[in-house]
């Protein structure tokens, strides 16, 4: 049995349904609660309906073979995907950028180098580090390290991250944006070189799942219907 996880609700779920329908794959519910489904005529594939975040963590844990979720969530779970997950196919929907943003009143801060200067001065003046509110702690640490910024601390965001500066909870945010309208509405600007990741929905595979002969055969048929590259995935599974 091949296990495939797709988003349980929202725009990503709608776009997944459209993608499978275009490939001639009809999804039918298999339990009353709606957490399990299957493709008509493909009994060796079980579909699980999970949240986008659960799909990323389940792929990393090897609990499922394939999943559809945002690349931002996949790379937050595993910044280094090699040997753990394989991006099978970008799906052309669910676009969003993970960005670094600051108050638009910071007229002298437009790049990560400027932010580095500000963070050092802020720590010296205030005897505490610049606060960065985010749900993307892993991606933030990696990106800030690449830009040699160390005088900061992460404030985990449980709600609307873009509101953290106005609420006095942080000076900087790392968040996703599509049009940038929400950031502008909260008087924030994206740094010129502050795009951490240009994300979209991905069909991804776990390299730590149990890829027995039946799962591989079912995967080959499914990816053929979706116009995705099965041999590339098979090579990654064999190498893992």
mmCIF file of C-alpha atoms in Angstrom:
data_model
loop_
_atom_site.group_PDB
_atom_site.id
_atom_site.type_symbol
_atom_site.label_atom_id
_atom_site.label_comp_id
_atom_site.label_asym_id
_atom_site.label_seq_id
_atom_site.Cartn_x
_atom_site.Cartn_y
_atom_site.Cartn_z
ATOM 1 C CA UNK A 1 0.000 0.000 0.000
ATOM 2 C CA UNK A 2 1.292 3.448 -0.969
ATOM 3 C CA UNK A 3 0.308 6.255 1.413
ATOM 4 C CA UNK A 4 -0.309 9.722 -0.033
ATOM 5 C CA UNK A 5 -1.185 12.703 2.172
ATOM 6 C CA UNK A 6 -2.970 15.764 0.850
ATOM 7 C CA UNK A 7 -4.230 18.900 2.651
ATOM 8 C CA UNK A 8 -7.536 18.364 4.426
ATOM 9 C CA UNK A 9 -9.014 21.790 3.713
ATOM 10 C CA UNK A 10 -8.514 25.213 2.209
ATOM 11 C CA UNK A 11 -7.146 26.452 -1.079
ATOM 12 C CA UNK A 12 -4.422 23.788 -1.251
ATOM 13 C CA UNK A 13 -7.054 21.054 -0.927
ATOM 14 C CA UNK A 14 -9.101 22.592 -3.747
ATOM 15 C CA UNK A 15 -6.088 22.845 -6.039
ATOM 16 C CA UNK A 16 -5.065 19.243 -5.250
ATOM 17 C CA UNK A 17 -8.533 18.025 -6.181
ATOM 18 C CA UNK A 18 -8.304 19.943 -9.453
ATOM 19 C CA UNK A 19 -4.879 18.477 -10.208
ATOM 20 C CA UNK A 20 -6.005 14.900 -9.630
ATOM 21 C CA UNK A 21 -9.224 15.428 -11.576
ATOM 22 C CA UNK A 22 -7.212 16.742 -14.536
ATOM 23 C CA UNK A 23 -5.183 13.501 -14.397
ATOM 24 C CA UNK A 24 -8.389 11.434 -14.445
ATOM 25 C CA UNK A 25 -8.069 10.468 -10.779
ATOM 26 C CA UNK A 26 -11.305 10.537 -8.788
ATOM 27 C CA UNK A 27 -11.012 10.816 -5.001
ATOM 28 C CA UNK A 28 -13.629 9.061 -2.863
ATOM 29 C CA UNK A 29 -13.961 9.151 0.915
ATOM 30 C CA UNK A 30 -13.421 5.818 2.689
ATOM 31 C CA UNK A 31 -14.408 6.701 6.265
ATOM 32 C CA UNK A 32 -17.159 8.740 7.881
ATOM 33 C CA UNK A 33 -14.842 11.285 9.495
ATOM 34 C CA UNK A 34 -13.261 12.178 6.178
ATOM 35 C CA UNK A 35 -9.634 11.531 7.191
ATOM 36 C CA UNK A 36 -9.126 8.691 4.715
ATOM 37 C CA UNK A 37 -9.811 8.506 0.996
ATOM 38 C CA UNK A 38 -8.760 6.571 -2.100
ATOM 39 C CA UNK A 39 -8.569 6.901 -5.851
ATOM 40 C CA UNK A 40 -11.269 5.026 -7.728
ATOM 41 C CA UNK A 41 -9.629 2.095 -9.490
ATOM 42 C CA UNK A 42 -6.325 2.351 -7.548
ATOM 43 C CA UNK A 43 -6.910 0.236 -4.450
ATOM 44 C CA UNK A 44 -3.196 0.064 -3.589
ATOM 45 C CA UNK A 45 -3.035 3.785 -2.770
ATOM 46 C CA UNK A 46 -4.375 5.121 0.531
ATOM 47 C CA UNK A 47 -4.997 8.858 0.782
ATOM 48 C CA UNK A 48 -4.696 10.586 4.151
ATOM 49 C CA UNK A 49 -6.139 14.071 4.676
ATOM 50 C CA UNK A 50 -3.911 16.048 7.046
ATOM 51 C CA UNK A 51 -2.965 19.642 7.758
ATOM 52 C CA UNK A 52 -0.163 21.050 5.613
ATOM 53 C CA UNK A 53 2.171 21.083 8.613
ATOM 54 C CA UNK A 54 1.353 17.488 9.544
ATOM 55 C CA UNK A 55 2.164 16.392 5.997
ATOM 56 C CA UNK A 56 5.658 17.882 6.230
ATOM 57 C CA UNK A 57 6.385 16.264 9.590
ATOM 58 C CA UNK A 58 4.936 12.912 8.465
ATOM 59 C CA UNK A 59 7.182 12.899 5.395
ATOM 60 C CA UNK A 60 10.223 13.620 7.553
ATOM 61 C CA UNK A 61 9.273 10.835 9.981
ATOM 62 C CA UNK A 62 8.709 8.342 7.162
ATOM 63 C CA UNK A 63 5.090 7.765 8.181
ATOM 64 C CA UNK A 64 3.862 8.391 4.609
ATOM 65 C CA UNK A 65 5.376 7.844 1.179
ATOM 66 C CA UNK A 66 4.151 10.931 -0.682
ATOM 67 C CA UNK A 67 2.620 14.242 0.317
ATOM 68 C CA UNK A 68 1.467 17.541 -1.127
ATOM 69 C CA UNK A 69 2.389 20.593 0.935
ATOM 70 C CA UNK A 70 4.259 23.885 0.744
ATOM 71 C CA UNK A 71 8.004 23.865 0.189
ATOM 72 C CA UNK A 72 8.293 26.395 3.033
ATOM 73 C CA UNK A 73 6.978 23.801 5.488
ATOM 74 C CA UNK A 74 9.176 21.043 4.076
ATOM 75 C CA UNK A 75 12.331 23.120 4.403
ATOM 76 C CA UNK A 76 11.357 24.292 7.876
ATOM 77 C CA UNK A 77 11.063 20.645 8.933
ATOM 78 C CA UNK A 78 14.320 19.699 7.208
ATOM 79 C CA UNK A 79 16.467 22.622 5.961
ATOM 80 C CA UNK A 80 18.782 20.018 4.404
ATOM 81 C CA UNK A 81 16.468 17.716 2.442
ATOM 82 C CA UNK A 82 19.171 15.424 1.041
ATOM 83 C CA UNK A 83 18.690 11.833 2.169
ATOM 84 C CA UNK A 84 15.448 12.653 3.977
ATOM 85 C CA UNK A 85 12.968 13.960 1.414
ATOM 86 C CA UNK A 86 12.833 14.297 -2.365
ATOM 87 C CA UNK A 87 10.929 17.048 -4.161
ATOM 88 C CA UNK A 88 9.185 15.086 -6.904
ATOM 89 C CA UNK A 89 7.358 17.865 -8.744
ATOM 90 C CA UNK A 90 6.557 21.571 -8.227
ATOM 91 C CA UNK A 91 2.806 21.902 -8.674
ATOM 92 C CA UNK A 92 2.320 25.480 -9.850
ATOM 93 C CA UNK A 93 0.021 26.612 -7.053
ATOM 94 C CA UNK A 94 0.294 27.677 -3.423
ATOM 95 C CA UNK A 95 2.892 30.338 -4.215
ATOM 96 C CA UNK A 96 4.313 32.310 -1.265
ATOM 97 C CA UNK A 97 7.638 33.902 -0.332
ATOM 98 C CA UNK A 98 9.300 33.529 3.061
ATOM 99 C CA UNK A 99 10.712 36.986 3.756
ATOM 100 C CA UNK A 100 12.469 39.185 6.298
ATOM 101 C CA UNK A 101 10.498 42.376 7.000
ATOM 102 C CA UNK A 102 11.013 45.420 9.215
ATOM 103 C CA UNK A 103 9.113 48.601 9.985
ATOM 104 C CA UNK A 104 8.834 50.935 7.008
ATOM 105 C CA UNK A 105 9.885 53.698 9.428
ATOM 106 C CA UNK A 106 13.383 52.174 9.384
ATOM 107 C CA UNK A 107 14.386 54.266 6.389
ATOM 108 C CA UNK A 108 18.097 53.426 6.754
ATOM 109 C CA UNK A 109 17.478 49.667 6.736
ATOM 110 C CA UNK A 110 16.918 48.145 3.310
ATOM 111 C CA UNK A 111 19.298 45.162 3.181
ATOM 112 C CA UNK A 112 20.463 42.329 5.425
ATOM 113 C CA UNK A 113 23.796 44.146 5.862
ATOM 114 C CA UNK A 114 21.888 47.165 7.189
ATOM 115 C CA UNK A 115 19.997 44.863 9.552
ATOM 116 C CA UNK A 116 23.301 43.461 10.788
ATOM 117 C CA UNK A 117 24.473 46.985 11.633
ATOM 118 C CA UNK A 118 21.205 47.772 13.392
ATOM 119 C CA UNK A 119 21.196 44.527 15.374
ATOM 120 C CA UNK A 120 24.698 45.152 16.728
ATOM 121 C CA UNK A 121 23.828 48.726 17.732
ATOM 122 C CA UNK A 122 20.492 47.662 19.208
ATOM 123 C CA UNK A 123 22.128 45.036 21.421
ATOM 124 C CA UNK A 124 24.701 47.569 22.659
ATOM 125 C CA UNK A 125 22.136 50.291 23.440
ATOM 126 C CA UNK A 126 19.356 48.133 24.900
ATOM 127 C CA UNK A 127 21.393 45.370 26.516
ATOM 128 C CA UNK A 128 19.209 42.803 24.771
ATOM 129 C CA UNK A 129 19.175 41.371 21.312
ATOM 130 C CA UNK A 130 16.921 42.361 18.445
ATOM 131 C CA UNK A 131 13.766 40.218 18.473
ATOM 132 C CA UNK A 132 12.656 38.332 15.356
ATOM 133 C CA UNK A 133 9.095 36.991 15.425
ATOM 134 C CA UNK A 134 8.516 33.945 13.236
ATOM 135 C CA UNK A 135 6.996 30.513 12.772
ATOM 136 C CA UNK A 136 10.073 29.612 10.687
ATOM 137 C CA UNK A 137 12.815 29.260 13.284
ATOM 138 C CA UNK A 138 14.942 26.819 11.276
ATOM 139 C CA UNK A 139 14.849 28.824 8.053
ATOM 140 C CA UNK A 140 15.488 32.052 9.967
ATOM 141 C CA UNK A 141 18.567 30.710 11.754
ATOM 142 C CA UNK A 142 19.987 29.320 8.528
ATOM 143 C CA UNK A 143 19.408 32.528 6.552
ATOM 144 C CA UNK A 144 20.697 34.833 9.277
ATOM 145 C CA UNK A 145 23.808 32.678 9.649
ATOM 146 C CA UNK A 146 24.413 32.919 5.891
ATOM 147 C CA UNK A 147 24.255 36.700 6.292
ATOM 148 C CA UNK A 148 26.530 36.613 9.365
ATOM 149 C CA UNK A 149 23.905 38.082 11.686
ATOM 150 C CA UNK A 150 24.113 36.813 15.252
ATOM 151 C CA UNK A 151 22.861 39.640 17.494
ATOM 152 C CA UNK A 152 19.201 38.602 17.532
ATOM 153 C CA UNK A 153 16.858 36.192 19.243
ATOM 154 C CA UNK A 154 13.834 34.379 17.878
ATOM 155 C CA UNK A 155 10.396 35.024 19.352
ATOM 156 C CA UNK A 156 8.116 32.107 18.421
ATOM 157 C CA UNK A 157 4.954 33.385 16.783
ATOM 158 C CA UNK A 158 1.683 31.643 17.590
ATOM 159 C CA UNK A 159 -0.635 34.107 15.873
ATOM 160 C CA UNK A 160 -0.508 36.806 13.209
ATOM 161 C CA UNK A 161 3.235 37.361 12.882
ATOM 162 C CA UNK A 162 2.842 40.619 10.966
ATOM 163 C CA UNK A 163 1.282 42.219 14.051
ATOM 164 C CA UNK A 164 4.241 41.510 16.337
ATOM 165 C CA UNK A 165 6.153 44.802 15.752
ATOM 166 C CA UNK A 166 3.072 46.965 16.315
ATOM 167 C CA UNK A 167 2.297 45.012 19.497
ATOM 168 C CA UNK A 168 5.835 45.611 20.784
ATOM 169 C CA UNK A 169 6.681 41.904 20.699
ATOM 170 C CA UNK A 170 9.437 42.067 18.069
ATOM 171 C CA UNK A 171 11.416 44.459 15.876
ATOM 172 C CA UNK A 172 11.727 42.142 12.858
ATOM 173 C CA UNK A 173 9.563 39.392 11.406
ATOM 174 C CA UNK A 174 10.133 36.418 9.135
ATOM 175 C CA UNK A 175 6.874 35.344 7.543
ATOM 176 C CA UNK A 176 5.243 34.258 4.299
ATOM 177 C CA UNK A 177 3.690 36.705 1.868
ATOM 178 C CA UNK A 178 2.007 36.462 -1.510
ATOM 179 C CA UNK A 179 1.196 40.003 -2.641
ATOM 180 C CA UNK A 180 2.800 41.894 0.249
ATOM 181 C CA UNK A 181 -0.469 43.696 0.957
ATOM 182 C CA UNK A 182 -0.743 42.426 4.546
ATOM 183 C CA UNK A 183 2.805 43.528 5.311
ATOM 184 C CA UNK A 184 2.194 46.988 3.846
ATOM 185 C CA UNK A 185 -1.048 47.213 5.804
ATOM 186 C CA UNK A 186 0.979 46.690 8.969
ATOM 187 C CA UNK A 187 3.597 49.295 7.919
ATOM 188 C CA UNK A 188 6.255 46.695 7.175
ATOM 189 C CA UNK A 189 8.650 46.381 4.250
ATOM 190 C CA UNK A 190 10.554 43.409 2.859
ATOM 191 C CA UNK A 191 14.331 43.862 2.784
ATOM 192 C CA UNK A 192 15.763 44.052 -0.722
ATOM 193 C CA UNK A 193 17.756 40.843 -0.260
ATOM 194 C CA UNK A 194 15.432 39.443 2.399
ATOM 195 C CA UNK A 195 13.632 36.745 0.401
ATOM 196 C CA UNK A 196 14.589 33.515 2.152
ATOM 197 C CA UNK A 197 12.581 31.148 -0.047
ATOM 198 C CA UNK A 198 10.249 31.409 -3.018
ATOM 199 C CA UNK A 199 7.846 28.639 -2.115
ATOM 200 C CA UNK A 200 5.052 26.761 -3.868
ATOM 201 C CA UNK A 201 3.180 23.516 -3.334
ATOM 202 C CA UNK A 202 5.326 20.462 -3.978
ATOM 203 C CA UNK A 203 4.642 16.784 -4.463
ATOM 204 C CA UNK A 204 7.293 15.399 -2.124
ATOM 205 C CA UNK A 205 8.446 11.921 -1.180
ATOM 206 C CA UNK A 206 9.866 10.581 2.063
ATOM 207 C CA UNK A 207 13.154 8.754 1.640
ATOM 208 C CA UNK A 208 12.836 7.150 5.078
ATOM 209 C CA UNK A 209 9.446 5.490 4.472
ATOM 210 C CA UNK A 210 9.152 1.733 3.837
ATOM 211 C CA UNK A 211 9.393 1.575 0.050
ATOM 212 C CA UNK A 212 8.516 -2.061 -0.521
ATOM 213 C CA UNK A 213 7.822 -3.488 -3.964
ATOM 214 C CA UNK A 214 4.095 -2.753 -3.797
ATOM 215 C CA UNK A 215 4.609 0.873 -2.787
ATOM 216 C CA UNK A 216 7.132 1.403 -5.574
ATOM 217 C CA UNK A 217 4.815 -0.096 -8.189
ATOM 218 C CA UNK A 218 1.862 2.021 -7.060
ATOM 219 C CA UNK A 219 4.053 5.132 -6.994
ATOM 220 C CA UNK A 220 5.255 4.514 -10.544
ATOM 221 C CA UNK A 221 1.656 4.323 -11.813
ATOM 222 C CA UNK A 222 0.588 7.424 -9.895
ATOM 223 C CA UNK A 223 3.517 9.557 -11.007
ATOM 224 C CA UNK A 224 2.969 8.480 -14.598
ATOM 225 C CA UNK A 225 -0.602 9.809 -14.382
ATOM 226 C CA UNK A 226 0.676 13.062 -12.880
ATOM 227 C CA UNK A 227 3.462 13.538 -15.414
ATOM 228 C CA UNK A 228 6.153 13.309 -12.717
ATOM 229 C CA UNK A 229 9.589 11.676 -12.877
ATOM 230 C CA UNK A 230 9.471 8.275 -11.127
ATOM 231 C CA UNK A 231 12.997 7.091 -12.121
ATOM 232 C CA UNK A 232 14.530 10.114 -10.351
ATOM 233 C CA UNK A 233 12.613 9.258 -7.171
ATOM 234 C CA UNK A 234 13.515 5.551 -7.456
ATOM 235 C CA UNK A 235 17.193 6.499 -7.643
ATOM 236 C CA UNK A 236 16.876 8.653 -4.504
ATOM 237 C CA UNK A 237 15.079 5.864 -2.617
ATOM 238 C CA UNK A 238 17.768 3.364 -3.622
ATOM 239 C CA UNK A 239 20.522 5.717 -2.486
ATOM 240 C CA UNK A 240 18.925 6.565 0.878
#
